[in-house]
PDB file of C-alpha atoms in Angstrom:
ATOM      1  CA  SER A 304     -19.608 -63.310 -13.980  1.00 31.00           C
ATOM      2  CA  LEU A 305     -20.104 -61.249 -10.884  1.00 34.00           C
ATOM      3  CA  CYS A 306     -21.386 -61.605  -7.346  1.00 36.00           C
ATOM      4  CA  PRO A 307     -24.508 -63.084  -5.681  1.00 34.00           C
ATOM      5  CA  THR A 308     -27.984 -62.141  -6.954  1.00 34.00           C
ATOM      6  CA  MET A 309     -26.725 -59.633  -9.509  1.00 36.00           C
ATOM      7  CA  VAL A 310     -23.929 -61.903 -10.608  1.00 35.00           C
ATOM      8  CA  HIS A 311     -24.402 -63.987 -13.671  1.00 32.00           C
ATOM      9  CA  ARG A 312     -22.486 -66.201 -15.998  1.00 32.00           C
ATOM     10  CA  ARG A 313     -23.270 -66.267 -19.663  1.00 32.00           C
ATOM     11  CA  SER A 314     -23.643 -70.024 -19.328  1.00 32.00           C
ATOM     12  CA  GLY A 315     -26.444 -69.520 -16.784  1.00 36.00           C
ATOM     13  CA  ARG A 316     -24.686 -71.479 -14.030  1.00 34.00           C
ATOM     14  CA  SER A 317     -25.480 -70.689 -10.423  1.00 36.00           C
ATOM     15  CA  LEU A 318     -23.006 -69.142  -8.005  1.00 40.00           C
ATOM     16  CA  LEU A 319     -22.660 -69.272  -4.236  1.00 40.00           C
ATOM     17  CA  ASP A 320     -23.076 -66.119  -2.187  1.00 45.00           C
ATOM     18  CA  LEU A 321     -21.028 -65.299   0.934  1.00 46.00           C
ATOM     19  CA  ASN A 322     -23.303 -67.516   3.039  1.00 46.00           C
ATOM     20  CA  GLY A 323     -23.093 -70.495   0.688  1.00 44.00           C
ATOM     21  CA  ARG A 324     -26.569 -70.082  -0.833  1.00 44.00           C
ATOM     22  CA  ARG A 325     -27.005 -70.709  -4.557  1.00 40.00           C
ATOM     23  CA  THR A 326     -27.968 -67.649  -6.547  1.00 41.00           C
ATOM     24  CA  PHE A 327     -29.096 -67.153 -10.118  1.00 37.00           C
ATOM     25  CA  ALA A 328     -29.364 -64.099 -12.328  1.00 36.00           C
ATOM     26  CA  THR A 329     -30.005 -63.259 -15.927  1.00 33.00           C
ATOM     27  CA  THR A 330     -28.339 -60.899 -18.358  1.00 33.00           C
ATOM     28  CA  ARG A 331     -29.824 -57.442 -18.772  1.00 34.00           C
ATOM     29  CA  ARG A 332     -28.304 -54.497 -20.589  1.00 35.00           C
ATOM     30  CA  ARG A 333     -29.106 -50.828 -20.179  1.00 36.00           C
ATOM     31  CA  ASN A 334     -27.743 -47.573 -21.517  1.00 35.00           C
ATOM     32  CA  ARG A 335     -24.594 -46.275 -19.885  1.00 36.00           C
ATOM     33  CA  CYS A 336     -24.896 -43.558 -17.252  1.00 36.00           C
ATOM     34  CA  ARG A 337     -22.247 -41.161 -15.946  1.00 39.00           C
ATOM     35  CA  ASP A 338     -21.341 -42.790 -12.621  1.00 46.00           C
ATOM     36  CA  THR A 339     -20.774 -46.486 -13.175  1.00 48.00           C
ATOM     37  CA  SER A 340     -19.073 -46.961  -9.789  1.00 51.00           C
ATOM     38  CA  THR A 341     -22.277 -45.877  -8.032  1.00 53.00           C
ATOM     39  CA  THR A 342     -24.393 -48.336  -9.976  1.00 55.00           C
ATOM     40  CA  VAL A 343     -21.869 -51.135  -9.466  1.00 57.00           C
ATOM     41  CA  ARG A 344     -21.778 -50.319  -5.750  1.00 50.00           C
ATOM     42  CA  LYS A 345     -25.572 -50.447  -5.496  1.00 54.00           C
ATOM     43  CA  SER A 346     -25.616 -53.766  -7.318  1.00 55.00           C
ATOM     44  CA  MET A 347     -22.844 -55.183  -5.182  1.00 53.00           C
ATOM     45  CA  LEU A 348     -24.440 -53.977  -1.964  1.00 51.00           C
ATOM     46  CA  SER A 349     -27.670 -55.729  -2.895  1.00 55.00           C
ATOM     47  CA  ALA A 350     -25.671 -58.849  -3.641  1.00 54.00           C
ATOM     48  CA  VAL A 351     -23.804 -59.184  -0.370  1.00 54.00           C
ATOM     49  CA  SER A 352     -25.353 -60.293   2.878  1.00 54.00           C
ATOM     50  CA  ARG A 353     -26.797 -57.373   4.836  1.00 53.00           C
ATOM     51  CA  GLU A 354     -25.071 -58.532   8.004  1.00 57.00           C
ATOM     52  CA  GLU A 355     -22.971 -55.846   9.675  1.00 60.00           C
ATOM     53  CA  GLY A 356     -19.291 -55.753   8.902  1.00 74.00           C
ATOM     54  CA  HIS A 357     -19.114 -57.038   5.339  1.00 84.00           C
ATOM     55  CA  ARG A 358     -16.613 -55.039   3.328  1.00 89.00           C
ATOM     56  CA  VAL A 359     -16.851 -54.599  -0.423  1.00 91.00           C
ATOM     57  CA  VAL A 360     -14.506 -53.062  -2.993  1.00 93.00           C
ATOM     58  CA  VAL A 361     -16.103 -51.749  -6.180  1.00 93.00           C
ATOM     59  CA  ALA A 362     -14.454 -50.037  -9.121  1.00 95.00           C
ATOM     60  CA  ASP A 363     -15.156 -48.472 -12.480  1.00 95.00           C
ATOM     61  CA  ILE A 364     -12.107 -49.215 -14.610  1.00 96.00           C
ATOM     62  CA  GLY A 365     -11.603 -47.407 -17.881  1.00 94.00           C
ATOM     63  CA  GLY A 366      -8.676 -46.810 -20.181  1.00 92.00           C
ATOM     64  CA  THR A 367      -7.688 -43.606 -18.390  1.00 95.00           C
ATOM     65  CA  ASN A 368      -8.804 -43.979 -14.760  1.00 96.00           C
ATOM     66  CA  ALA A 369      -9.675 -46.609 -12.191  1.00 96.00           C
ATOM     67  CA  ARG A 370     -12.204 -45.232  -9.694  1.00 96.00           C
ATOM     68  CA  VAL A 371     -12.100 -47.475  -6.635  1.00 95.00           C
ATOM     69  CA  GLN A 372     -14.300 -47.422  -3.522  1.00 94.00           C
ATOM     70  CA  TYR A 373     -14.278 -49.452  -0.308  1.00 91.00           C
ATOM     71  CA  TRP A 374     -17.631 -49.877   1.484  1.00 89.00           C
ATOM     72  CA  GLU A 375     -18.820 -51.471   4.705  1.00 87.00           C
ATOM     73  CA  VAL A 376     -22.334 -52.794   4.224  1.00 83.00           C
ATOM     74  CA  GLY A 377     -25.048 -53.542   6.730  1.00 79.00           C
ATOM     75  CA  ASP A 378     -28.138 -51.743   7.973  1.00 79.00           C
ATOM     76  CA  THR A 379     -26.434 -48.566   6.811  1.00 82.00           C
ATOM     77  CA  ASP A 380     -23.810 -48.527   4.077  1.00 83.00           C
ATOM     78  CA  GLU A 381     -20.679 -46.561   4.867  1.00 88.00           C
ATOM     79  CA  LEU A 382     -18.080 -45.407   2.355  1.00 91.00           C
ATOM     80  CA  LEU A 383     -14.722 -46.117   4.014  1.00 89.00           C
ATOM     81  CA  HIS A 384     -12.351 -44.984   1.291  1.00 89.00           C
ATOM     82  CA  THR A 385     -12.367 -43.786  -2.307  1.00 93.00           C
ATOM     83  CA  HIS A 386      -9.610 -42.949  -4.751  1.00 95.00           C
ATOM     84  CA  THR A 387      -9.130 -42.387  -8.478  1.00 96.00           C
ATOM     85  CA  PHE A 388      -5.951 -43.797 -10.020  1.00 97.00           C
ATOM     86  CA  ALA A 389      -4.482 -43.128 -13.457  1.00 96.00           C
ATOM     87  CA  THR A 390      -4.263 -46.528 -15.157  1.00 96.00           C
ATOM     88  CA  LYS A 391      -1.021 -45.512 -16.900  1.00 95.00           C
ATOM     89  CA  ASP A 392       0.678 -45.385 -13.465  1.00 96.00           C
ATOM     90  CA  PHE A 393       0.191 -49.118 -12.828  1.00 96.00           C
ATOM     91  CA  PRO A 394       1.159 -52.248 -14.765  1.00 96.00           C
ATOM     92  CA  SER A 395      -1.994 -54.108 -13.646  1.00 95.00           C
ATOM     93  CA  LEU A 396      -5.238 -53.797 -11.709  1.00 95.00           C
ATOM     94  CA  GLU A 397      -3.762 -56.016  -8.986  1.00 95.00           C
ATOM     95  CA  SER A 398      -0.926 -53.534  -8.371  1.00 95.00           C
ATOM     96  CA  CYS A 399      -3.397 -50.633  -8.289  1.00 95.00           C
ATOM     97  CA  LEU A 400      -5.627 -52.468  -5.806  1.00 93.00           C
ATOM     98  CA  GLY A 401      -2.603 -53.394  -3.708  1.00 90.00           C
ATOM     99  CA  VAL A 402      -1.873 -49.692  -3.202  1.00 91.00           C
ATOM    100  CA  PHE A 403      -5.541 -48.921  -2.546  1.00 92.00           C
ATOM    101  CA  LEU A 404      -5.972 -51.657   0.074  1.00 89.00           C
ATOM    102  CA  LYS A 405      -2.646 -51.140   1.817  1.00 84.00           C
ATOM    103  CA  ASP A 406      -2.840 -48.056   4.014  1.00 67.00           C
ATOM    104  CA  PRO A 407      -6.371 -46.889   4.811  1.00 62.00           C
ATOM    105  CA  MET A 408      -7.781 -50.325   5.606  1.00 66.00           C
ATOM    106  CA  GLY A 409      -5.062 -51.378   7.996  1.00 63.00           C
ATOM    107  CA  GLY A 410      -4.545 -54.637   6.126  1.00 65.00           C
ATOM    108  CA  LYS A 411      -8.186 -55.781   6.387  1.00 75.00           C
ATOM    109  CA  ARG A 412      -9.212 -57.591   3.225  1.00 82.00           C
ATOM    110  CA  PRO A 413     -12.664 -57.134   1.720  1.00 90.00           C
ATOM    111  CA  ASP A 414     -15.237 -59.928   1.686  1.00 91.00           C
ATOM    112  CA  ALA A 415     -16.065 -59.272  -1.959  1.00 92.00           C
ATOM    113  CA  ALA A 416     -15.027 -57.162  -4.936  1.00 94.00           C
ATOM    114  CA  CYS A 417     -16.750 -56.170  -8.136  1.00 93.00           C
ATOM    115  CA  PHE A 418     -15.100 -54.479 -11.122  1.00 95.00           C
ATOM    116  CA  ALA A 419     -16.866 -52.816 -14.054  1.00 94.00           C
ATOM    117  CA  VAL A 420     -14.397 -52.698 -16.940  1.00 95.00           C
ATOM    118  CA  ALA A 421     -14.363 -50.916 -20.285  1.00 93.00           C
ATOM    119  CA  GLY A 422     -14.174 -53.895 -22.599  1.00 93.00           C
ATOM    120  CA  PRO A 423     -15.663 -57.274 -23.378  1.00 94.00           C
ATOM    121  CA  VAL A 424     -15.642 -59.838 -20.557  1.00 94.00           C
ATOM    122  CA  GLU A 425     -15.419 -63.539 -21.315  1.00 92.00           C
ATOM    123  CA  ASP A 426     -15.471 -66.074 -18.457  1.00 90.00           C
ATOM    124  CA  GLY A 427     -14.467 -63.437 -15.896  1.00 92.00           C
ATOM    125  CA  VAL A 428     -11.556 -62.054 -17.946  1.00 95.00           C
ATOM    126  CA  CYS A 429     -11.188 -58.766 -19.831  1.00 96.00           C
ATOM    127  CA  MET A 430      -8.246 -57.712 -21.973  1.00 95.00           C
ATOM    128  CA  MET A 431      -8.380 -53.922 -21.712  1.00 92.00           C
ATOM    129  CA  THR A 432      -6.860 -52.563 -24.893  1.00 83.00           C
ATOM    130  CA  ASN A 433      -6.848 -48.920 -23.741  1.00 86.00           C
ATOM    131  CA  ALA A 434      -5.052 -49.654 -20.457  1.00 89.00           C
ATOM    132  CA  GLY A 435      -3.087 -52.733 -21.488  1.00 90.00           C
ATOM    133  CA  TRP A 436      -4.411 -54.595 -18.444  1.00 95.00           C
ATOM    134  CA  LYS A 437      -5.680 -58.143 -18.214  1.00 96.00           C
ATOM    135  CA  VAL A 438      -8.427 -58.121 -15.575  1.00 96.00           C
ATOM    136  CA  ASP A 439      -9.040 -61.681 -14.376  1.00 96.00           C
ATOM    137  CA  GLU A 440     -11.421 -62.326 -11.479  1.00 94.00           C
ATOM    138  CA  ARG A 441      -9.700 -65.588 -10.470  1.00 95.00           C
ATOM    139  CA  ALA A 442      -6.243 -64.027 -10.460  1.00 95.00           C
ATOM    140  CA  ILE A 443      -7.473 -61.061  -8.413  1.00 95.00           C
ATOM    141  CA  ALA A 444      -9.228 -63.341  -5.911  1.00 94.00           C
ATOM    142  CA  ALA A 445      -6.126 -65.480  -5.448  1.00 94.00           C
ATOM    143  CA  GLY A 446      -3.572 -62.660  -5.554  1.00 93.00           C
ATOM    144  CA  LEU A 447      -5.368 -60.326  -3.147  1.00 91.00           C
ATOM    145  CA  ASP A 448      -7.078 -62.953  -0.949  1.00 90.00           C
ATOM    146  CA  ILE A 449     -10.619 -61.779  -1.690  1.00 91.00           C
ATOM    147  CA  PRO A 450     -13.125 -64.670  -1.478  1.00 90.00           C
ATOM    148  CA  LEU A 451     -15.704 -63.339  -3.959  1.00 91.00           C
ATOM    149  CA  VAL A 452     -14.604 -61.381  -7.054  1.00 93.00           C
ATOM    150  CA  GLY A 453     -16.541 -60.459 -10.153  1.00 93.00           C
ATOM    151  CA  VAL A 454     -15.630 -58.716 -13.405  1.00 94.00           C
ATOM    152  CA  LEU A 455     -18.231 -57.412 -15.811  1.00 92.00           C
ATOM    153  CA  ASN A 456     -18.545 -54.990 -18.677  1.00 93.00           C
ATOM    154  CA  ASP A 457     -19.258 -51.422 -17.556  1.00 91.00           C
ATOM    155  CA  PHE A 458     -22.437 -51.216 -19.671  1.00 90.00           C
ATOM    156  CA  GLU A 459     -23.660 -54.402 -18.031  1.00 89.00           C
ATOM    157  CA  ALA A 460     -22.889 -52.941 -14.580  1.00 87.00           C
ATOM    158  CA  VAL A 461     -25.143 -49.984 -15.308  1.00 88.00           C
ATOM    159  CA  GLY A 462     -27.973 -52.363 -16.213  1.00 86.00           C
ATOM    160  CA  TYR A 463     -27.670 -54.141 -12.872  1.00 80.00           C
ATOM    161  CA  GLY A 464     -27.444 -50.801 -11.092  1.00 80.00           C
ATOM    162  CA  VAL A 465     -30.725 -49.667 -12.620  1.00 84.00           C
ATOM    163  CA  GLN A 466     -32.397 -52.662 -10.978  1.00 78.00           C
ATOM    164  CA  GLY A 467     -31.210 -51.367  -7.598  1.00 73.00           C
ATOM    165  CA  LEU A 468     -32.681 -47.874  -8.004  1.00 78.00           C
TER     166      LEU A 468
END
């Protein structure tokens, strides 16, 4: 599952976007490209309301690195912060994101988050064998107070990103 318009669930259920509208999407897969975080960001930006001031965290999470970006979306999209973390330095994605969100954002929480992970995703959860992390969209949403969180396979993220080109 993921976020509005580009978000989908394998069961085909609808989701609510940030404004409470029902959204639907279908599964599409594409070949992997080099910069997954860019394609995830483009997908996420198309998914969130274009009203000024919405903040979105996107990340490409592999066995070695977690590349995380924080964007403000609106008429123009502005990259607020970016950082690459070594996954071996953190016990979980939540702890990594806690560090990322702490200082540069002054405690402001994002409106949505989307994570492309290197591994199979089932019902919003991925057990990353290379990093030893369990990435769970519900746990991240609750633990970091982010209202809309999605986790998807990194190959799948590229497919959604292609749609946004």
